[in-house]
Amino acid sequence: MSRIRSNQRRVEDIIKVERVLHWKKIALTSIISLVLFTAALSGIWSLNQGLSIKHWDIYATAPLKADIEHALSDMNGLDFWHSRPALLRKALLNKIPDLADIQIQRQLPNSLVIHVTPRQAIALWFNQDGDNKQQGQLYLVDEQGIAYRARKHGESSDLPVLRMQQKHLPTACQWLATLKKEQPQWFARSSELFASPTGWKLNLVAGQQWQIPFGPRGLKNIAQLIHILEQPRWHAGNWRIDTRLEKRWFLRPATHEGVI
């Protein structure tokens, strides 16, 4: 019996030793893994900081370049992770309304190359919507009808003024963009555009006014109208013209009430 008990003790001692060795192995493996993980994190952090942006080349007009430089300088920490081109592009487009698009390339180790597409205003919008602070302000509007920012104090903008609700801006700006492309001389003479219940009302220089129907027919009417105004009989005068009726147009001198 004593021999059996002695053997049992030896087996139990061996199991205890094996358990201790097992846990020591686990602990040692965990410590080594933690050390390696910490070293890896430290290396990644160092590399991330080492590749921080220190300078940039911006290809843009002077005012827009200054806005981009100011925005980049205000960003807290342009390390490698936070200066990813896609991330910066989104941030700058959200921050600077005068940007239509921006392309950013990273040049290792520490620089950016930035190419800018400025947003082009096609008109000014006299805000009739919104709260009391916004009403009465003039906003720059692009060809898509986006009123992207208020006109700055003293900023010169020789553009037609849109006097309408904001919902009409996309259609009005597409219409103006077509006029600018196809009849630039008349776009340059435009001063105000209204959206009436029956069509567009365009005021031009020298008291001239065109009333044009909505839709494709309005653009077609303009092409025909330009042809008429180039003829000797009409070329020298200033006219108020209504083309909203499909089969009859009305023309009168801008300074008189009689209809021709």
Short mmCIF file of C-alpha atoms in Angstrom, two decimals:
data_model
loop_
_atom_site.label_atom_id
_atom_site.label_comp_id
_atom_site.label_asym_id
_atom_site.label_seq_id
_atom_site.Cartn_x
_atom_site.Cartn_y
_atom_site.Cartn_z
CA MET A 1 0.00 0.00 0.00
CA SER A 2 2.81 2.40 0.85
CA ARG A 3 4.36 1.85 -2.58
CA ILE A 4 1.05 2.74 -4.30
CA ARG A 5 0.71 5.92 -2.22
CA SER A 6 4.28 6.87 -3.04
CA ASN A 7 3.60 6.48 -6.77
CA GLN A 8 0.47 8.63 -6.50
CA ARG A 9 2.48 11.41 -4.83
CA ARG A 10 5.06 11.32 -7.59
CA VAL A 11 2.33 11.58 -10.24
CA GLU A 12 0.69 14.50 -8.42
CA ASP A 13 4.07 16.26 -8.07
CA ILE A 14 4.77 15.79 -11.76
CA ILE A 15 1.31 17.21 -12.67
CA LYS A 16 1.90 20.24 -10.40
CA VAL A 17 5.28 20.89 -11.99
CA GLU A 18 3.80 20.57 -15.47
CA ARG A 19 1.02 22.99 -14.55
CA VAL A 20 3.51 25.52 -13.20
CA LEU A 21 5.64 25.17 -16.33
CA HIS A 22 2.53 25.56 -18.50
CA TRP A 23 1.48 28.80 -16.83
CA LYS A 24 5.04 30.09 -16.86
CA LYS A 25 5.14 29.42 -20.59
CA ILE A 26 1.84 31.25 -21.10
CA ALA A 27 3.05 34.20 -19.01
CA LEU A 28 6.36 34.34 -20.87
CA THR A 29 4.59 34.21 -24.24
CA SER A 30 2.19 36.97 -23.16
CA ILE A 31 5.04 39.19 -21.97
CA ILE A 32 6.97 38.68 -25.20
CA SER A 33 3.82 39.41 -27.26
CA LEU A 34 3.14 42.55 -25.23
CA VAL A 35 6.71 43.75 -25.67
CA LEU A 36 6.57 43.11 -29.41
CA PHE A 37 3.16 44.79 -29.69
CA THR A 38 4.39 47.83 -27.74
CA ALA A 39 7.50 48.02 -29.89
CA ALA A 40 5.38 47.78 -33.04
CA LEU A 41 3.05 50.53 -31.80
CA SER A 42 6.01 52.70 -30.93
CA GLY A 43 7.49 52.15 -34.39
CA ILE A 44 4.20 52.91 -36.11
CA TRP A 45 3.73 56.06 -34.01
CA SER A 46 7.26 57.21 -34.76
CA LEU A 47 6.80 56.56 -38.47
CA ASN A 48 3.42 58.33 -38.42
CA GLN A 49 4.97 61.39 -36.77
CA GLY A 50 8.05 61.24 -38.97
CA LEU A 51 5.87 61.51 -42.08
CA SER A 52 3.96 64.58 -40.84
CA ILE A 53 3.33 67.29 -43.43
CA LYS A 54 5.77 70.18 -43.15
CA HIS A 55 5.16 72.07 -46.39
CA TRP A 56 2.88 72.14 -49.43
CA ASP A 57 2.69 73.50 -52.97
CA ILE A 58 -0.70 74.96 -53.87
CA TYR A 59 -1.60 75.81 -57.46
CA ALA A 60 -4.44 78.34 -57.18
CA THR A 61 -5.23 82.03 -57.42
CA ALA A 62 -3.83 84.14 -54.60
CA PRO A 63 -7.05 84.54 -52.52
CA LEU A 64 -7.94 80.85 -52.78
CA LYS A 65 -4.36 79.81 -52.06
CA ALA A 66 -4.41 81.92 -48.90
CA ASP A 67 -7.69 80.30 -47.79
CA ILE A 68 -6.25 76.80 -48.26
CA GLU A 69 -3.02 77.65 -46.43
CA HIS A 70 -5.00 79.12 -43.55
CA ALA A 71 -7.23 76.02 -43.37
CA LEU A 72 -4.24 73.65 -43.39
CA SER A 73 -2.45 75.68 -40.72
CA ASP A 74 -5.52 75.49 -38.49
CA MET A 75 -5.65 71.68 -38.63
CA ASN A 76 -4.30 70.10 -35.46
CA GLY A 77 -1.51 67.73 -36.42
CA LEU A 78 -1.00 66.79 -40.02
CA ASP A 79 0.66 63.45 -39.30
CA PHE A 80 0.61 60.67 -41.89
CA TRP A 81 -2.78 59.30 -40.78
CA HIS A 82 -4.54 62.65 -40.54
CA SER A 83 -3.09 64.00 -43.78
CA ARG A 84 -4.44 61.32 -46.08
CA PRO A 85 -5.36 63.01 -49.39
CA ALA A 86 -8.97 61.78 -49.38
CA LEU A 87 -9.47 63.00 -45.81
CA LEU A 88 -7.91 66.41 -46.52
CA ARG A 89 -9.90 66.80 -49.73
CA LYS A 90 -13.19 66.27 -47.90
CA ALA A 91 -12.21 68.64 -45.09
CA LEU A 92 -11.12 71.44 -47.43
CA LEU A 93 -14.21 71.15 -49.65
CA ASN A 94 -16.39 71.44 -46.56
CA LYS A 95 -14.42 74.37 -45.18
CA ILE A 96 -13.84 76.51 -48.28
CA PRO A 97 -17.00 77.22 -50.32
CA ASP A 98 -15.06 78.75 -53.24
CA LEU A 99 -13.63 75.32 -54.10
CA ALA A 100 -15.39 73.37 -56.84
CA ASP A 101 -12.85 70.56 -56.59
CA ILE A 102 -9.38 69.91 -55.25
CA GLN A 103 -6.81 67.25 -56.07
CA ILE A 104 -4.20 66.39 -53.43
CA GLN A 105 -1.10 64.29 -53.91
CA ARG A 106 1.33 63.28 -51.19
CA GLN A 107 5.03 63.45 -51.92
CA LEU A 108 7.04 61.48 -49.36
CA PRO A 109 8.26 62.19 -46.88
CA ASN A 110 6.66 65.48 -45.81
CA SER A 111 4.93 67.46 -48.58
CA LEU A 112 1.66 67.87 -50.44
CA VAL A 113 0.96 69.01 -54.01
CA ILE A 114 -2.47 70.61 -54.34
CA HIS A 115 -4.27 71.48 -57.58
CA VAL A 116 -7.43 73.55 -57.29
CA THR A 117 -10.54 73.95 -59.42
CA PRO A 118 -12.26 77.17 -58.27
CA ARG A 119 -16.01 77.45 -58.15
CA GLN A 120 -17.28 79.84 -60.82
CA ALA A 121 -20.16 82.13 -59.92
CA ILE A 122 -22.68 82.72 -62.69
CA ALA A 123 -25.04 85.01 -60.78
CA LEU A 124 -25.88 86.70 -57.51
CA TRP A 125 -28.95 85.61 -55.57
CA PHE A 126 -30.95 88.14 -53.60
CA ASN A 127 -32.04 85.95 -50.69
CA GLN A 128 -35.76 86.17 -50.06
CA ASP A 129 -35.85 82.99 -47.96
CA GLY A 130 -34.35 82.06 -44.61
CA ASP A 131 -34.29 84.00 -41.34
CA ASN A 132 -34.03 87.74 -40.86
CA LYS A 133 -30.21 87.67 -40.82
CA GLN A 134 -30.05 85.99 -44.23
CA GLN A 135 -32.87 87.84 -45.97
CA GLY A 136 -31.69 90.67 -48.19
CA GLN A 137 -28.14 89.33 -48.51
CA LEU A 138 -26.53 88.66 -51.86
CA TYR A 139 -25.10 85.17 -52.39
CA LEU A 140 -22.77 83.89 -55.08
CA VAL A 141 -24.43 81.11 -57.11
CA ASP A 142 -22.73 78.57 -59.40
CA GLU A 143 -24.07 76.97 -62.60
CA GLN A 144 -25.71 74.16 -60.60
CA GLY A 145 -27.79 76.71 -58.71
CA ILE A 146 -25.89 76.30 -55.43
CA ALA A 147 -25.80 79.49 -53.38
CA TYR A 148 -22.42 78.69 -51.88
CA ARG A 149 -21.58 81.80 -49.86
CA ALA A 150 -22.60 85.38 -49.14
CA ARG A 151 -20.87 88.10 -51.13
CA LYS A 152 -18.12 89.69 -49.08
CA HIS A 153 -18.20 93.36 -48.18
CA GLY A 154 -16.66 95.36 -51.00
CA GLU A 155 -16.39 92.34 -53.29
CA SER A 156 -16.97 93.31 -56.91
CA SER A 157 -19.21 90.93 -58.87
CA ASP A 158 -20.47 92.06 -62.28
CA LEU A 159 -23.13 89.36 -62.49
CA PRO A 160 -26.90 89.29 -62.99
CA VAL A 161 -28.99 89.26 -59.82
CA LEU A 162 -31.53 86.47 -59.34
CA ARG A 163 -34.65 87.69 -57.57
CA MET A 164 -36.57 84.50 -56.82
CA GLN A 165 -37.06 81.77 -54.27
CA GLN A 166 -34.19 79.37 -53.74
CA LYS A 167 -36.10 76.46 -55.29
CA HIS A 168 -35.89 78.19 -58.70
CA LEU A 169 -32.08 78.62 -58.62
CA PRO A 170 -31.01 75.34 -60.32
CA THR A 171 -33.27 75.91 -63.35
CA ALA A 172 -32.47 79.62 -63.55
CA CYS A 173 -28.71 79.02 -63.45
CA GLN A 174 -28.86 76.31 -66.11
CA TRP A 175 -30.81 78.76 -68.26
CA LEU A 176 -28.24 81.51 -67.68
CA ALA A 177 -25.37 79.10 -68.36
CA THR A 178 -26.87 78.31 -71.77
CA LEU A 179 -27.35 82.01 -72.49
CA LYS A 180 -23.74 82.71 -71.47
CA LYS A 181 -22.42 79.96 -73.73
CA GLU A 182 -24.56 80.65 -76.79
CA GLN A 183 -25.14 84.43 -76.50
CA PRO A 184 -22.32 85.82 -74.32
CA GLN A 185 -22.89 89.40 -75.49
CA TRP A 186 -26.45 89.36 -74.13
CA PHE A 187 -25.44 87.57 -70.93
CA ALA A 188 -22.98 90.42 -70.33
CA ARG A 189 -25.86 92.92 -70.67
CA SER A 190 -28.10 91.07 -68.19
CA SER A 191 -28.82 92.75 -64.88
CA GLU A 192 -31.71 90.90 -63.18
CA LEU A 193 -33.65 87.67 -63.66
CA PHE A 194 -37.08 87.04 -62.14
CA ALA A 195 -39.14 83.85 -62.02
CA SER A 196 -42.75 84.88 -62.67
CA PRO A 197 -45.72 82.47 -62.68
CA THR A 198 -45.61 82.30 -66.51
CA GLY A 199 -41.90 82.39 -67.29
CA TRP A 200 -38.59 84.20 -66.91
CA LYS A 201 -38.33 87.97 -66.86
CA LEU A 202 -34.85 89.18 -67.78
CA ASN A 203 -33.91 92.82 -67.28
CA LEU A 204 -31.01 94.10 -69.37
CA VAL A 205 -29.11 97.37 -69.72
CA ALA A 206 -30.81 100.54 -71.03
CA GLY A 207 -34.22 99.55 -69.65
CA GLN A 208 -34.57 96.51 -71.90
CA GLN A 209 -36.57 93.53 -70.76
CA TRP A 210 -37.27 90.06 -72.16
CA GLN A 211 -40.10 87.87 -71.00
CA ILE A 212 -39.36 84.27 -71.93
CA PRO A 213 -41.34 81.05 -71.31
CA PHE A 214 -39.91 78.31 -69.11
CA GLY A 215 -38.28 75.20 -70.53
CA PRO A 216 -36.62 74.47 -73.89
CA ARG A 217 -39.02 76.77 -75.75
CA GLY A 218 -37.56 79.73 -73.87
CA LEU A 219 -34.04 78.97 -75.09
CA LYS A 220 -35.33 78.45 -78.62
CA ASN A 221 -37.13 81.80 -78.42
CA ILE A 222 -33.90 83.53 -77.39
CA ALA A 223 -32.07 82.19 -80.44
CA GLN A 224 -34.85 83.50 -82.69
CA LEU A 225 -34.99 86.76 -80.79
CA ILE A 226 -31.26 87.37 -81.21
CA HIS A 227 -31.67 86.86 -84.96
CA ILE A 228 -34.44 89.45 -85.04
CA LEU A 229 -32.45 92.00 -83.02
CA GLU A 230 -29.52 91.70 -85.44
CA GLN A 231 -31.65 92.98 -88.30
CA PRO A 232 -31.20 96.69 -89.23
CA ARG A 233 -34.76 97.64 -88.24
CA TRP A 234 -34.26 96.47 -84.65
CA HIS A 235 -30.51 96.60 -84.12
CA ALA A 236 -30.17 100.22 -83.03
CA GLY A 237 -33.07 100.26 -80.55
CA ASN A 238 -33.66 99.14 -76.97
CA TRP A 239 -36.68 96.87 -76.60
CA ARG A 240 -39.07 95.37 -74.11
CA ILE A 241 -40.07 92.01 -75.57
CA ASP A 242 -42.62 89.40 -74.53
CA THR A 243 -42.26 85.97 -76.17
CA ARG A 244 -44.41 83.94 -73.77
CA LEU A 245 -47.24 83.40 -76.27
CA GLU A 246 -46.41 80.67 -78.73
CA LYS A 247 -47.85 82.35 -81.86
CA ARG A 248 -47.44 86.05 -81.14
CA TRP A 249 -44.63 88.16 -79.74
CA PHE A 250 -44.83 91.73 -78.47
CA LEU A 251 -42.03 94.27 -78.95
CA ARG A 252 -42.04 97.90 -77.82
CA PRO A 253 -39.36 100.53 -77.29
CA ALA A 254 -37.91 100.40 -73.80
CA THR A 255 -38.78 104.06 -73.17
CA HIS A 256 -42.32 103.99 -74.63
CA GLU A 257 -45.55 102.15 -73.96
CA GLY A 258 -46.68 101.54 -77.55
CA VAL A 259 -46.60 97.93 -78.72
CA ILE A 260 -45.04 97.18 -82.11
#
